[in-house]
Amino acid sequence: MKPSFYYVVTWREATAICRQLDDRYIPYDARSLPDGCLAFVFPDLPPRLYVRVRTIFGGNGVPLDKFGR
């Protein structure tokens, strides 16, 4: 999976988000961050899947070149 964009959430939010992504067969990778949060990292997605991801997270993802900044 070549990463493209990500979202950062709290661990409290992560379980529900994982369930929603898995139920919709959306590919992702979850990475633990040093600040205690979790980053959901996504590959380039077809537009229809990206719209579903935006709906789950409530907005656009952050481009991967901004990861860790």
Coordinates of N, CA and C in Angstrom, one line a residue, residues 6-37:
Y6 N -3.8 10.9 5.5 CA -4.1 10.3 6.8 C -5.1 11.2 7.6
Y7 N -5.6 10.7 8.7 CA -6.3 11.4 9.7 C -5.8 10.9 11.1
V8 N -5.8 11.9 12.0 CA -5.4 11.5 13.4 C -6.6 11.6 14.3
V9 N -6.8 10.5 15.1 CA -7.9 10.4 16.0 C -7.4 10.0 17.4
T10 N -8.2 10.1 18.4 CA -7.9 9.5 19.7 C -8.1 8.0 19.7
W11 N -7.5 7.4 20.7 CA -7.8 5.9 20.8 C -9.2 5.6 21.1
R12 N -9.9 6.5 21.8 CA -11.3 6.4 22.1 C -12.2 6.3 20.9
E13 N -11.8 7.1 19.8 CA -12.6 7.1 18.6 C -12.2 6.0 17.7
A14 N -11.0 5.4 17.9 CA -10.4 4.4 16.9 C -11.3 3.2 16.7
T15 N -11.8 2.6 17.7 CA -12.6 1.3 17.6 C -13.8 1.5 16.6
A16 N -14.5 2.6 16.8 CA -15.7 2.8 16.0 C -15.3 3.1 14.6
I17 N -14.2 3.8 14.4 CA -13.7 4.1 13.0 C -13.3 2.9 12.3
C18 N -12.5 2.0 13.0 CA -12.0 0.8 12.5 C -13.2 -0.1 12.0
R19 N -14.2 -0.2 12.8 CA -15.4 -0.9 12.4 C -16.1 -0.4 11.2
Q20 N -16.2 0.9 11.1 CA -16.8 1.5 9.9 C -16.0 1.3 8.7
L21 N -14.7 1.4 8.8 CA -13.8 1.2 7.6 C -13.8 -0.2 7.2
D22 N -13.8 -1.2 8.1 CA -13.8 -2.6 7.8 C -15.1 -3.0 7.2
D23 N -16.2 -2.5 7.7 CA -17.5 -2.8 7.2 C -17.7 -2.4 5.7
R24 N -17.0 -1.3 5.4 CA -17.0 -0.8 4.0 C -15.9 -1.3 3.1
Y25 N -15.0 -2.2 3.7 CA -13.9 -2.7 2.9 C -13.0 -1.6 2.4
I26 N -12.7 -0.6 3.2 CA -11.8 0.4 2.8 C -10.4 0.1 3.4
P27 N -9.4 0.1 2.5 CA -8.1 -0.2 3.0 C -7.4 0.9 3.8
Y28 N -6.7 0.5 4.8 CA -6.1 1.5 5.7 C -5.0 0.9 6.5
D29 N -4.1 1.7 7.1 CA -3.1 1.2 8.0 C -3.3 2.1 9.2
A30 N -3.2 1.6 10.4 CA -3.3 2.4 11.6 C -1.9 2.4 12.3
R31 N -1.5 3.6 12.6 CA -0.2 3.8 13.3 C -0.3 4.6 14.6
S32 N 0.3 4.1 15.6 CA 0.3 4.7 16.9 C 1.3 5.9 16.8
L33 N 0.9 7.0 17.4 CA 1.8 8.2 17.4 C 2.3 8.4 18.8
P34 N 3.4 9.1 18.9 CA 4.1 9.4 20.2 C 3.2 10.2 21.2
D35 N 2.3 11.0 20.6 CA 1.4 11.8 21.5 C 0.2 11.1 22.1
G36 N 0.1 9.8 21.8 CA -1.0 8.9 22.3 C -2.2 8.9 21.4
C37 N -2.1 9.4 20.2 CA -3.2 9.4 19.2 C -2.9 8.3 18.2

